[in-house]
XYZ file of C-alpha atoms in Angstrom:
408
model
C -2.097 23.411 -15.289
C -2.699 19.748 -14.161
C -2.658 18.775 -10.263
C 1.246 17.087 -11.034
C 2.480 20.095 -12.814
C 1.185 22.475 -10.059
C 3.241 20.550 -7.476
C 5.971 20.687 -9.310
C 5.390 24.800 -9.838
C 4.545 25.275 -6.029
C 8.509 23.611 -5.099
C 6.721 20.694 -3.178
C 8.645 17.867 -5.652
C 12.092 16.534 -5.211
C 12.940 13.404 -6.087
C 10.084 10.602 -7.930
C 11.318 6.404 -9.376
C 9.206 6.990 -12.334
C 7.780 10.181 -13.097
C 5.989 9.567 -15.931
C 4.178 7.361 -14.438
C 3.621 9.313 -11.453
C 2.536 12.156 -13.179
C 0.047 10.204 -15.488
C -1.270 8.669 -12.385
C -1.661 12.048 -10.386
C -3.277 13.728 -12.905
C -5.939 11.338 -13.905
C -6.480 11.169 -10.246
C -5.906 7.167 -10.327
C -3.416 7.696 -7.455
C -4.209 6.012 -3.866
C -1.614 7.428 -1.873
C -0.103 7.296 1.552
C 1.976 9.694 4.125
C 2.847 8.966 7.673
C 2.706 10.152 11.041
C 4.380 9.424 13.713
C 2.352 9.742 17.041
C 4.898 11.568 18.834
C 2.699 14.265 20.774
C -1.342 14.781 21.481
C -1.164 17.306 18.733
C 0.085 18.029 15.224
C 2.366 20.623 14.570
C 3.073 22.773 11.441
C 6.330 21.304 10.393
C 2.743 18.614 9.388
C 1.461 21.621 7.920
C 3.348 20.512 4.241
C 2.083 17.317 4.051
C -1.561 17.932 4.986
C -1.514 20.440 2.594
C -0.519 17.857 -0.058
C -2.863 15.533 0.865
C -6.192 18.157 0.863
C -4.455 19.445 -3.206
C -4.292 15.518 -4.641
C -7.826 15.004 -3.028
C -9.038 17.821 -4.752
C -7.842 16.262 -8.249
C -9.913 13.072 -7.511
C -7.012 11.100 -5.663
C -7.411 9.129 -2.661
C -5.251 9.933 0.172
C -4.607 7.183 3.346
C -3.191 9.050 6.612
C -1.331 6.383 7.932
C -0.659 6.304 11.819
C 2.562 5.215 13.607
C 0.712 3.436 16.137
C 3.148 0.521 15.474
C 6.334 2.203 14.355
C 5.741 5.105 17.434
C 6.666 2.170 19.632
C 10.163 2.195 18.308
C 10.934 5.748 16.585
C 12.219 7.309 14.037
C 15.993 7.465 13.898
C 15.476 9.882 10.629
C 17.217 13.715 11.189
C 18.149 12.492 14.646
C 21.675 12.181 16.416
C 19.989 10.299 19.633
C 17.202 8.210 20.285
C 13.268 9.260 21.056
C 11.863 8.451 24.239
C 9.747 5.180 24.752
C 6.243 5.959 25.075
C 3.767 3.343 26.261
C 0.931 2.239 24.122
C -2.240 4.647 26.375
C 0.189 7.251 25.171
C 0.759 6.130 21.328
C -3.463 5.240 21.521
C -4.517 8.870 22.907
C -2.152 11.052 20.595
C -3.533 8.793 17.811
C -7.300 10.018 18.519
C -6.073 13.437 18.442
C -4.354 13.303 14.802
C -7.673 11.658 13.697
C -10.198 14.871 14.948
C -7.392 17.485 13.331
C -6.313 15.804 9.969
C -10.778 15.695 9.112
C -9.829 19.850 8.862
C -7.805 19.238 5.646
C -9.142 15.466 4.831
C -12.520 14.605 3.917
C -12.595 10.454 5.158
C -16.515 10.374 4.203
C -17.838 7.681 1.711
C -14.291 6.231 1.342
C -12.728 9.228 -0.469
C -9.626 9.203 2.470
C -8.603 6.467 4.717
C -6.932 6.572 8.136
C -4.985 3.820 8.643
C -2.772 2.796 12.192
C -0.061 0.370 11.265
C -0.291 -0.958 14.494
C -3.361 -3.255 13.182
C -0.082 -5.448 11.266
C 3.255 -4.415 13.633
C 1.731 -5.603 16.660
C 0.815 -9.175 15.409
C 4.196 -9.465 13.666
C 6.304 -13.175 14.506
C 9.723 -12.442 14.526
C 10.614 -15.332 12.934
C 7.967 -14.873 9.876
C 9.380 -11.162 9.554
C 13.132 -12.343 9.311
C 12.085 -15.166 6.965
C 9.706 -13.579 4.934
C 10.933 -9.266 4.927
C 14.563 -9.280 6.414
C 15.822 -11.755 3.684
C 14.921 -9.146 1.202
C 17.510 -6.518 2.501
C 20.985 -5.917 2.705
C 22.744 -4.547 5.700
C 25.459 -3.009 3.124
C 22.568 -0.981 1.738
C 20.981 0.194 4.975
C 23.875 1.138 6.390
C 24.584 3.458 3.593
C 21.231 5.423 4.270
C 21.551 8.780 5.452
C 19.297 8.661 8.704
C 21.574 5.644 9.931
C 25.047 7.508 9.549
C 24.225 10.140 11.556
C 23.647 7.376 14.790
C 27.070 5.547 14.310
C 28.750 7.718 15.638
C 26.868 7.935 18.859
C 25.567 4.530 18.487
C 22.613 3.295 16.621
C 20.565 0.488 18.177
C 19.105 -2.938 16.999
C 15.614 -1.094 17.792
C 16.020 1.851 15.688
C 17.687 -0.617 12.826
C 14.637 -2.198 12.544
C 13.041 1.221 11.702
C 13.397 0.971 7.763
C 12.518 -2.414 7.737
C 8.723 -1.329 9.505
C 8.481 1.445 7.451
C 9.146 -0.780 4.081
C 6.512 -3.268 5.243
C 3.577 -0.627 5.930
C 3.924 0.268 2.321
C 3.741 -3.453 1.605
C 1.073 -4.238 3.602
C -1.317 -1.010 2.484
C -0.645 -2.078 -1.046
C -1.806 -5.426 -0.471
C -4.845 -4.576 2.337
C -5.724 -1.014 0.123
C -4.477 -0.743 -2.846
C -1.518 1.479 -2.134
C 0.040 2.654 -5.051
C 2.125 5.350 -3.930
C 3.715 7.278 -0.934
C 4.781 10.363 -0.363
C 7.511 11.433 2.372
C 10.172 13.905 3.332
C 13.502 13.918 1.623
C 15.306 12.564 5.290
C 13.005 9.510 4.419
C 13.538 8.985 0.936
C 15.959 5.344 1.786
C 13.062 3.868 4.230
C 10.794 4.700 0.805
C 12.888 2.887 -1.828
C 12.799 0.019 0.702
C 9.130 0.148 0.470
C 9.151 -0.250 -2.911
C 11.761 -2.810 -3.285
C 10.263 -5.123 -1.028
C 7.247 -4.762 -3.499
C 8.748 -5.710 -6.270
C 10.525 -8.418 -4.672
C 7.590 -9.921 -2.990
C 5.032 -9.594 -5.800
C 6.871 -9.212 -8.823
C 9.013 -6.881 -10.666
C 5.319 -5.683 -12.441
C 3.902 -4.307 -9.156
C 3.254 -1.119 -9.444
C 4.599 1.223 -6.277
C 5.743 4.598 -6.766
C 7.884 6.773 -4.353
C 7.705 10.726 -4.210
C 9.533 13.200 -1.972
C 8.523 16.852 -0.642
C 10.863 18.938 -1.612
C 11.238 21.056 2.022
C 9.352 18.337 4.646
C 12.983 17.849 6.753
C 12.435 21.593 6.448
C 8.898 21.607 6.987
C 9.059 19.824 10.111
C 11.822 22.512 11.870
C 8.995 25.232 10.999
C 7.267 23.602 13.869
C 9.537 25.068 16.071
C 10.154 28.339 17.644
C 12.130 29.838 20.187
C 9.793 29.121 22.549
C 8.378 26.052 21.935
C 6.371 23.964 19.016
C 3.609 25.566 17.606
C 0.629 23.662 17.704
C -2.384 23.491 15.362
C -4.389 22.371 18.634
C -5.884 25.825 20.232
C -5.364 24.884 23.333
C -1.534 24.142 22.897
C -1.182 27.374 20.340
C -4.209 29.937 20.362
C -5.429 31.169 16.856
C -3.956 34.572 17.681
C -0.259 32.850 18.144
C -0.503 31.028 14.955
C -1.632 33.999 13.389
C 1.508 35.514 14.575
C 3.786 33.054 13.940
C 3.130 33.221 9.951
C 3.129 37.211 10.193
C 6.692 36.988 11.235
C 8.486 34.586 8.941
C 11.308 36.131 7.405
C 10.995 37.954 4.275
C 12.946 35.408 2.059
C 10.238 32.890 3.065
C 6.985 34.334 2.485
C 6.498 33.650 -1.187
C 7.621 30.420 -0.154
C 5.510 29.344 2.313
C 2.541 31.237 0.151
C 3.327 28.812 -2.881
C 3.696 25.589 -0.659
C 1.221 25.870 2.059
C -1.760 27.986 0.917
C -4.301 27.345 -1.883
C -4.269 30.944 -3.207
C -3.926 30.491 -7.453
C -0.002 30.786 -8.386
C -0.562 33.698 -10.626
C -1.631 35.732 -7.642
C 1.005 34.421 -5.700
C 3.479 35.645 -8.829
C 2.487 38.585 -8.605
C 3.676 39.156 -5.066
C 7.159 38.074 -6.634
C 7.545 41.737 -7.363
C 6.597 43.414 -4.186
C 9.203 44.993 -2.186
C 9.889 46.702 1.244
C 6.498 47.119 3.197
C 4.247 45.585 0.676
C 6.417 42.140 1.947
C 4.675 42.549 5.080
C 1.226 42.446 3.304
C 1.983 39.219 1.597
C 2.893 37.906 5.337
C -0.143 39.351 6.224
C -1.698 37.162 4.011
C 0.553 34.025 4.449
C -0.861 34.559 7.925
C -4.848 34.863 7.256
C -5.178 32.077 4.890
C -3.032 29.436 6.933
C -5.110 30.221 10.144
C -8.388 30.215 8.199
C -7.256 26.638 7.177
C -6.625 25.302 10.770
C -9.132 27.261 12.700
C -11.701 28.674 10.681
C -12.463 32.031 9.216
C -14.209 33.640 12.116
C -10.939 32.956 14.216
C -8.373 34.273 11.438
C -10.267 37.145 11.449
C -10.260 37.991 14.803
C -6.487 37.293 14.972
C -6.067 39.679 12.116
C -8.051 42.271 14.238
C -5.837 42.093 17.031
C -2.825 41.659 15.155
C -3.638 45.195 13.390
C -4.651 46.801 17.057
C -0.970 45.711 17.508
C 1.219 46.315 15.498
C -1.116 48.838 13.657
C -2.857 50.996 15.728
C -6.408 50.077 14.729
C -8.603 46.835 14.838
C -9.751 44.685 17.985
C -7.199 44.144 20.623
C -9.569 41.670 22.639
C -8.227 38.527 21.106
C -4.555 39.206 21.817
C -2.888 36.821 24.820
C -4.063 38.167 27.798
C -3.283 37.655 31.459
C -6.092 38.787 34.402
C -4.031 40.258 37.520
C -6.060 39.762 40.798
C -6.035 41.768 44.057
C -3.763 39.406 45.695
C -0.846 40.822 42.652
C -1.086 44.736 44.060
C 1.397 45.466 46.891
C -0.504 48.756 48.765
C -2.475 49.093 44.968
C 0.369 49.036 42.891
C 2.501 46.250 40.747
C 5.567 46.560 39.683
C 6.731 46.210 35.749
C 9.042 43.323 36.443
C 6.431 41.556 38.495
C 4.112 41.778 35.373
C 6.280 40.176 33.058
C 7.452 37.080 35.077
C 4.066 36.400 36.327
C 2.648 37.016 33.017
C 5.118 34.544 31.080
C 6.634 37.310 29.543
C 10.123 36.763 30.848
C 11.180 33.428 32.444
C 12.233 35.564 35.664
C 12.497 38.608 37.446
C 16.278 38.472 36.724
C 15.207 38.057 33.031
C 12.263 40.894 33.371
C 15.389 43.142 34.601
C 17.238 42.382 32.172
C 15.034 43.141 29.178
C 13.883 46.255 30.801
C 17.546 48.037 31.377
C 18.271 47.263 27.468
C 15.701 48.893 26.164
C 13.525 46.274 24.362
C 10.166 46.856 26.995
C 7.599 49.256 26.056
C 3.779 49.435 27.694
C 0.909 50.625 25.170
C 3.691 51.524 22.748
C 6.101 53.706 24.846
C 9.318 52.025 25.696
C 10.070 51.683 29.477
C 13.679 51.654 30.980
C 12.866 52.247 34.357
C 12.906 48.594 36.451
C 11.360 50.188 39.307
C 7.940 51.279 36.811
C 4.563 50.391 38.608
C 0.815 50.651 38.027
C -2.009 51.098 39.526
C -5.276 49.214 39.099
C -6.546 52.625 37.488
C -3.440 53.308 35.436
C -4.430 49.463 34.297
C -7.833 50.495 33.768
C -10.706 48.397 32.244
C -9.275 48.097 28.689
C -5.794 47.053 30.549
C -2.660 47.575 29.208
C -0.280 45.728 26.431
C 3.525 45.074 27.835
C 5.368 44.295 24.716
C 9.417 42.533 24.933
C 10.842 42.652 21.568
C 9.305 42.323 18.599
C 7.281 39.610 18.904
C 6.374 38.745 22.294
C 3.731 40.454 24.320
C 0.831 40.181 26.759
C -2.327 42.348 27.772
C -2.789 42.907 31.167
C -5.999 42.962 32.719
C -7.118 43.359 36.358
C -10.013 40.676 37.485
C-alpha cells in the first residue's frame, strides 16, 4: 500500500481539488507540502497531535514537509470554529511561543540537510503595504465568496471584524508566497479551513497562471483533532512541564471505547493489519488496545523510557502491580498536620484534587473517594504521618483523577 492510499485507509483524507494528481505526487514523494500553526500558547497541544503525525508519515515516503508558523497571522487570529474573537497577543509573546513549537515539532520532524523546513510567515506579513496588498491580492477576491465561507457565518451574528476579515486573505497569501520563496506545492489543513485553502490556491492560479500547480488537501477529523486537546480540566500539553508523561499516558488510556481504533489508525504508526485486528476485540480486551493507544502516543512525544514508566504506574493503579513512583504526587510537610494528623478533605484541596473543601465534601459524602483502593465516606477521615507512611498513600476521586500523598 502506497503512502496516499494508506492515508486514505487510516480516515485522515476528506476532501482533495485534484486527486489524481495529489496522489501521483504523494506517492512518488515529489510533494513539498505545508501545514500551519498558529502560535497561540508556549506549547503544542494534541488536538496538533493529527497533523504532526501527517507530517512525520509523508516524510517517511520521501516528501518534504514546511511547518509554517503564524508569527504573522497570530497577530490577528483565526476566526475559524470560533463564535468570538482571540485575544491580542503582543509580538515577545507570538516570538517566545514560536521558539517553543520549533524545539517540539524536531520530535516528529527531521529539519536536517533540508529534508523539512520551518517557516514563520511573519518574515512576508510584517513588511506587507496596504496599498500593494489591496492592489495586488484583494483585487483577486470576492466579498460574495468570502462571506459564504463557513468560519465567517458563524461571526455575523455576533459580529465579525475588518481584522478577522482579513484572515483568509493572509492565509491565501502564505500559500502564495511559500510557493514562490519554496516551492510549495501543496497544503494540508483541517476541514474548518478548507475556504481559506481554496483561496490559496486561487490566488495561485490567478497570479501565475491557470498552469500553476497548487494542490489543497483536508484531514478528515483536525476540527476534531483540535477539541481532543481538551479535557475537563484543562488542555493537555505535549510540553512535560504543562502535562507530565504520566498524564498523557492517562489521557489516551481513557478515551472512550468507540475511539480507540480510531485514534490507533490516525495517530500511531503501528501497521493497519495489526490495528485490524483489534477491530474484533471486545469487552476488556478494548482496554488493551487503549493500553496501547496510550504507550505508543507517549513513546512518540516523550520517549520510550518515559512511556514506560507511565505504563508502570498506570498498572500499579489501576492494576495492582507495576511502579507507582511516577504517578502525580504531592509532598505534605509538617506545617499540613494539626496535633499529627490531616484531615481527608484537607488532602484533596491542597493536593488539587478538588477545587475546595466544599468540593472535597462533596465528593466524599457521594461516594466517589477511596484511599489505596477502599472507598471513604466519612468527611471527618484523618491520617497520621505513620498511617501515610514512607510509600504514602494514593487518594483517588472518580475514575480518573488521583494523587499520591507523600509526607516530606
Amino acid at each position: 500500500m502506497q503512502i496516499y492510499e494508506e492515508l486514505v485507509a487510516r480516515g485522515l483524507i476528506a476532501q482533495v481539488t485534484n486527486e489524481e494528481e495529489i496522489k501521483k505526487m504523494v506517492n512518488n514523494g515529489e510533494a513539498t507540502f505545508y501545514i500551519g500553526f498558529d502560535p497561540t500558547a508556549d506549547s503544542l497541544h494534541v488536538g496538533h497531535f493529527m497533523a504532526l503525525c501527517l507530517m512525520k508519515r509523508l516524510q517517511m515516503a520521501g516528501n518534504r514537509p514546511i511547518a509554517l508558523i503564524g508569527g504573522g497571522t497570530g497577530m490577528v487570529g483565526d476566526p475559524s470554529g470560533r463564535s468570538d474573537m482571540r485575544q491580542m497577543m503582543t509580538v515577545e509573546t507570538i516570538e517566545h511561543n514560536c521558539e517553543c513549537f520549533k524545539k517540539q515539532m524536531s520530535r516528529f520532524i527531521d529539519f536536517s540537510e533540508g529534508k523539512a523546513l520551518m517557516v514563520n510567515n511573519a518574515e512576508w506579513l510584517t513588511k506587507l503595504n496596504y496599498i500593494e496588498l489591496l492592489r495586488e491580492v484583494g483585487a483577486c477576491f470576492s466579498v460574495n465568496n468570502m462571506l459564504r465561507a463557513e468560519c465567517y457565518k458563524q461571526r455575523m451574528e455576533k459580529g465579525l471584524s475588518f481584522l478577522e476579515f482579513n484572515y483568509m486573505i493572509m492565509q491565501s497569501y502564505d500559500f502564495y508566497m511559500l510557493f514562490q520563496k519554496y516551492g510549495c506545492n501543496m497544503q494540508f489543513g483541517g476541514d474548518d479551513q478548507w475556504s481559506n485553502m481554496l483561496g490559496g490556491t486561487e490566488l495561485i492560479r490567478r497570479k501565475l497562471g491557470k498552469d500553476a500547480h497548487a494542490m489543497t488537501i483536508t484531514l478528515l477529523l483536525n476540527s476534531e483533532g483540535k477539541k481532543m486537546g481538551k479535557t475537563q480540566s484543562g488542555a493537555v500539553w505535549l510540553d512535560p512541564n504543562k502535562t507530565s508523561p504520566f498524564e498523557f499516558y492517562q489521557y489516551w488510556r481513557n478515551v472512550a471505547d468507540a475511539d480507540v481504533l480510531k485514534c490507533l489508525r490516525m495517530l500511531t504508526f503501528l501497521p493497519l493489519e495489526q490495528i485490524d485486528e483489534m477491530d474484533k476485540w471486545e469487552g476488556s480486551q478494548l482496554n488493551k488496545a487503549k493500553e496501547i493507544l496510550a504507550y505508543e502516543l507517549t513513546s512518540l512525544v516523550h520517549g520510550e523510557e518515559e512511556a514506560k514508566k507511565a505504563e508502570e504506574a498506570s498498572k500499579a493503579l489501576f492494576g495492582g502491580s507495576g511502579d507507582s513512583a511516577n504517578m502525580p504526587c504531592y509532598e505534605l510537610t509538617d506545617e499540613d498536620f494539626e496535633d499529627g494528623k490531616i484531615g481527608l478533605l484537607t488532602i484533596m484541596q491542597i493536593s488539587g484534587l478538588s477545587a475546595s473543601r466544599s468540593d472535597a465534601r462533596r465528593n466524599v459524602e457521594q461516594g466517589g473517594v477511596s484511599v489505596d483502593g477502599t472507598q471513604v465516606k466519612d468527611i471527618r477521615a484523618e491520617f497520621t504521618k505513620d498511617e501515610i507512611g514512607s510509600d504514602g498513600i494514593i487518594v483517588k476521586r472518580g475514575k480518573k483523577n488521583f494523587m499520591k500523598i507523600v509526607v516530606k
